[in-house]
CSV table of C-alpha atoms in Angstrom, one decimal:
chain,number,residue,atom,x,y,z
A,8,MET,CA,-2.3,-9.7,-52.5
A,9,ALA,CA,-5.0,-7.0,-52.3
A,10,LYS,CA,-4.2,-6.4,-48.7
A,11,TYR,CA,-0.7,-5.1,-49.7
A,12,THR,CA,-1.9,-2.6,-52.4
A,13,ASN,CA,-2.9,0.0,-49.8
A,14,LEU,CA,0.1,-0.3,-47.6
A,15,PRO,CA,2.6,2.5,-47.4
A,16,ALA,CA,6.0,1.8,-49.0
A,17,GLU,CA,7.7,1.9,-45.6
A,18,GLU,CA,5.5,-0.9,-44.3
A,19,LEU,CA,6.2,-3.0,-47.5
A,20,VAL,CA,9.9,-2.5,-46.8
A,21,SER,CA,9.4,-3.7,-43.3
A,22,LEU,CA,7.6,-6.8,-44.5
A,23,ILE,CA,10.2,-7.5,-47.1
A,24,LYS,CA,12.9,-7.4,-44.4
A,25,SER,CA,11.0,-10.2,-42.7
A,26,ASP,CA,11.0,-12.3,-45.9
A,27,ASP,CA,7.4,-11.6,-47.1
A,28,LYS,CA,7.4,-12.5,-50.8
A,29,GLN,CA,4.0,-11.0,-51.4
A,30,ALA,CA,5.1,-7.7,-50.0
A,31,PHE,CA,8.1,-7.9,-52.3
A,32,ALA,CA,5.8,-8.7,-55.3
A,33,GLU,CA,3.7,-5.6,-54.5
A,34,PHE,CA,6.8,-3.5,-54.1
A,35,TYR,CA,8.1,-4.7,-57.5
A,36,ASP,CA,4.8,-4.0,-59.2
A,37,ARG,CA,4.6,-0.5,-57.6
A,38,TYR,CA,8.1,0.6,-58.6
A,39,LYS,CA,9.2,-1.4,-61.7
A,40,GLY,CA,7.6,1.1,-64.1
A,41,PRO,CA,9.0,4.3,-62.7
A,42,LEU,CA,12.4,2.7,-62.2
A,43,TYR,CA,12.4,1.4,-65.8
A,44,PHE,CA,11.6,4.9,-67.1
A,45,GLN,CA,14.5,6.4,-65.0
A,46,ALA,CA,16.9,3.7,-66.2
A,47,PHE,CA,15.7,4.1,-69.9
A,48,ARG,CA,16.1,7.9,-69.6
A,49,MET,CA,19.7,7.4,-68.5
A,50,LEU,CA,20.7,4.6,-70.9
A,51,GLY,CA,18.5,5.2,-73.9
A,52,ASP,CA,18.2,1.4,-74.4
A,53,ASP,CA,15.1,-0.7,-73.6
A,54,GLU,CA,16.9,-4.0,-73.0
A,55,GLN,CA,19.6,-2.5,-70.9
A,56,ALA,CA,17.1,-0.5,-68.8
A,57,LYS,CA,15.1,-3.7,-68.2
A,58,ASP,CA,18.3,-5.6,-67.2
A,59,VAL,CA,19.4,-2.9,-64.8
A,60,VAL,CA,15.9,-2.8,-63.1
A,61,GLN,CA,15.9,-6.6,-62.8
A,62,GLU,CA,19.4,-6.5,-61.3
A,63,MET,CA,18.3,-3.8,-58.8
A,64,PHE,CA,15.3,-5.8,-57.6
A,65,ILE,CA,17.4,-9.0,-57.3
A,66,ARG,CA,20.0,-7.2,-55.3
A,67,LEU,CA,17.2,-5.7,-53.1
A,68,TRP,CA,15.8,-9.1,-52.4
A,69,GLU,CA,19.3,-10.6,-51.7
A,70,THR,CA,20.1,-7.8,-49.2
A,71,ARG,CA,16.6,-7.4,-47.8
A,72,HIS,CA,17.7,-8.0,-44.2
A,73,SER,CA,20.1,-5.1,-44.2
A,74,ILE,CA,18.0,-2.5,-46.0
A,75,SER,CA,18.4,0.8,-44.4
A,76,VAL,CA,16.2,3.6,-45.7
A,77,LYS,CA,17.3,7.0,-44.3
A,78,THR,CA,15.1,9.1,-46.5
A,79,THR,CA,11.9,8.1,-48.3
A,80,VAL,CA,11.5,4.8,-49.9
A,81,GLU,CA,11.0,6.5,-53.3
A,82,ALA,CA,14.3,8.4,-52.9
A,83,TYR,CA,16.0,5.1,-51.8
A,84,VAL,CA,14.9,3.1,-54.9
A,85,PHE,CA,15.6,6.0,-57.4
A,86,ARG,CA,19.1,6.4,-55.9
A,87,SER,CA,19.6,2.7,-56.1
A,88,ILE,CA,18.6,2.6,-59.8
A,89,ARG,CA,20.9,5.5,-60.5
A,90,HIS,CA,23.8,3.7,-58.9
A,91,LYS,CA,23.0,0.5,-60.8
A,92,VAL,CA,23.0,2.5,-64.1
A,93,ILE,CA,26.3,4.1,-63.3
A,94,ASP,CA,27.8,0.7,-62.5
A,95,PHE,CA,26.5,-0.7,-65.7
A,96,ILE,CA,28.0,2.2,-67.7
A,97,ARG,CA,31.3,1.8,-66.0
A,98,HIS,CA,31.3,-1.9,-66.7
A,99,GLN,CA,30.5,-1.4,-70.4
A,100,LYS,CA,33.4,1.1,-70.6
A,101,THR,CA,35.8,-1.4,-69.1
A,102,ILE,CA,34.8,-4.0,-71.6
A,103,THR,CA,35.2,-1.5,-74.4
A,104,ARG,CA,38.7,-0.5,-73.2
A,105,TYR,CA,39.7,-4.1,-72.9
A,106,LEU,CA,38.5,-4.9,-76.5
A,107,ASP,CA,40.2,-1.7,-77.7
A,108,SER,CA,43.5,-2.6,-76.1
A,109,LEU,CA,43.2,-6.0,-77.6
A,110,GLU,CA,42.7,-4.5,-81.0
A,111,CYS,CA,45.6,-2.1,-80.5
A,112,TYR,CA,47.8,-5.1,-79.7
A,113,LEU,CA,46.6,-6.9,-82.8
A,114,GLU,CA,47.6,-3.8,-84.9
A,115,LYS,CA,51.0,-3.1,-83.3
A,116,GLY,CA,51.9,-6.6,-82.0
A,117,THR,CA,54.9,-5.4,-79.9
A,118,ALA,CA,55.6,-6.9,-76.5
A,119,ALA,CA,58.2,-8.7,-74.4
A,120,LEU,CA,58.6,-12.4,-74.9
A,121,ASP,CA,56.7,-13.4,-71.7
A,122,GLU,CA,54.0,-10.8,-72.3
A,123,SER,CA,53.8,-11.9,-75.9
A,124,TYR,CA,53.0,-15.5,-74.8
A,125,ILE,CA,50.3,-14.4,-72.4
A,126,GLU,CA,48.8,-12.1,-74.9
A,127,LYS,CA,48.8,-14.8,-77.6
A,128,GLU,CA,46.9,-17.1,-75.2
A,129,THR,CA,44.4,-14.4,-74.4
A,130,LEU,CA,44.0,-13.6,-78.1
A,131,ALA,CA,43.4,-17.3,-78.8
A,132,LEU,CA,40.7,-17.3,-76.1
A,133,PHE,CA,39.2,-14.2,-77.6
A,134,ARG,CA,39.2,-15.7,-81.1
A,135,LEU,CA,37.5,-18.9,-79.8
A,136,ALA,CA,34.9,-16.9,-77.9
A,137,LEU,CA,34.4,-14.8,-81.1
A,138,ALA,CA,34.0,-17.9,-83.2
A,139,SER,CA,31.3,-19.1,-80.8
A,140,LEU,CA,29.1,-16.1,-81.5
A,141,PRO,CA,26.1,-16.6,-83.8
A,142,ALA,CA,27.0,-15.6,-87.4
A,143,ARG,CA,24.9,-12.5,-87.6
A,144,MET,CA,26.1,-11.3,-84.1
A,145,ARG,CA,29.7,-11.9,-85.1
A,146,GLU,CA,29.2,-10.0,-88.4
A,147,VAL,CA,27.7,-7.0,-86.5
A,148,PHE,CA,30.4,-7.1,-83.9
A,149,ASP,CA,33.1,-7.3,-86.6
A,150,LEU,CA,31.7,-4.3,-88.5
A,151,SER,CA,31.6,-2.3,-85.3
A,152,ARG,CA,34.9,-3.2,-83.7
A,153,ASN,CA,37.2,-4.2,-86.6
A,154,GLN,CA,35.9,-2.0,-89.4
A,155,GLY,CA,34.9,0.9,-87.2
A,156,LEU,CA,31.4,1.4,-88.6
A,157,SER,CA,28.8,3.3,-86.7
A,158,HIS,CA,25.6,1.7,-85.6
A,159,LYS,CA,23.8,3.6,-88.3
A,160,GLN,CA,26.2,2.5,-91.0
A,161,ILE,CA,25.9,-1.2,-89.9
A,162,ALA,CA,22.1,-0.9,-89.8
A,163,GLU,CA,22.1,0.4,-93.3
A,164,GLU,CA,24.6,-2.2,-94.6
A,165,LEU,CA,22.7,-5.1,-93.1
A,166,CYS,CA,19.2,-3.7,-93.5
A,167,ILE,CA,18.4,-3.9,-89.8
A,168,SER,CA,17.5,-1.3,-87.2
A,169,GLU,CA,20.0,0.6,-85.2
A,170,HIS,CA,18.4,-0.8,-82.1
A,171,THR,CA,19.1,-4.3,-83.3
A,172,VAL,CA,22.7,-3.4,-84.0
A,173,LYS,CA,23.1,-2.0,-80.5
A,174,LYS,CA,21.4,-5.0,-79.0
A,175,GLN,CA,23.6,-7.4,-81.0
A,176,ILE,CA,26.8,-5.6,-80.0
A,177,ASN,CA,25.8,-5.6,-76.3
A,178,LYS,CA,24.9,-9.3,-76.4
A,179,ALA,CA,28.2,-10.0,-78.2
A,180,ILE,CA,30.2,-8.2,-75.5
A,181,LYS,CA,28.4,-10.0,-72.7
A,182,HIS,CA,29.0,-13.4,-74.4
A,183,LEU,CA,32.7,-12.7,-75.1
A,184,ARG,CA,33.2,-11.5,-71.5
A,185,LEU,CA,31.6,-14.6,-70.1
A,186,ARG,CA,33.4,-17.0,-72.4
A,187,ILE,CA,36.8,-15.4,-71.8
A,188,ASN,CA,36.3,-15.2,-68.0
A,189,LEU,CA,35.2,-18.9,-67.9
A,190,SER,CA,38.2,-19.9,-69.9
A,191,LEU,CA,40.6,-17.9,-67.8
A,192,LEU,CA,39.0,-19.3,-64.6
A,193,SER,CA,39.4,-22.9,-65.9
A,194,LEU,CA,43.1,-22.1,-66.7
A,195,THR,CA,43.8,-20.9,-63.2
A,196,LEU,CA,42.2,-23.9,-61.7
A,197,LEU,CA,44.5,-26.3,-63.6
């Protein structure tokens, strides 16, 4: 791999486009650190930043044949990570809005008969997904979403770090989304 370390980024991209895995490994080693710091600066969360960087590199490899760098390679990858972070933030907001609307429904409980049935089924799926969470994660999620406590308050109450609280909530949301989506998919296939 030493022969790749001195290659300019543009040549690495050209080799990557021709399926050169060693060129990709060098490209990854060269840019993973700076991209992680950019993502971390935007998100403020270590795990989320790592996930976004990994997703960007996976996407880069999957679309390697159609890579089109119109500026510098550095500008291209930093723009790519910025877009990945923005997509991640949008996705998190969508999940939060969904969970908030579900909570609102639970509090108000008013809907037409057909809508009520669909919402009851969705609520049942949500409760099953929630019950499948590990106990500590479920407790953290409940304190955050149902009792409205801040990350700091939860951390103090459970004697854990705020970082752990944030991580647990993010994992819970990912788990819930996956379980509900899989359940809805299986219902549509029936």
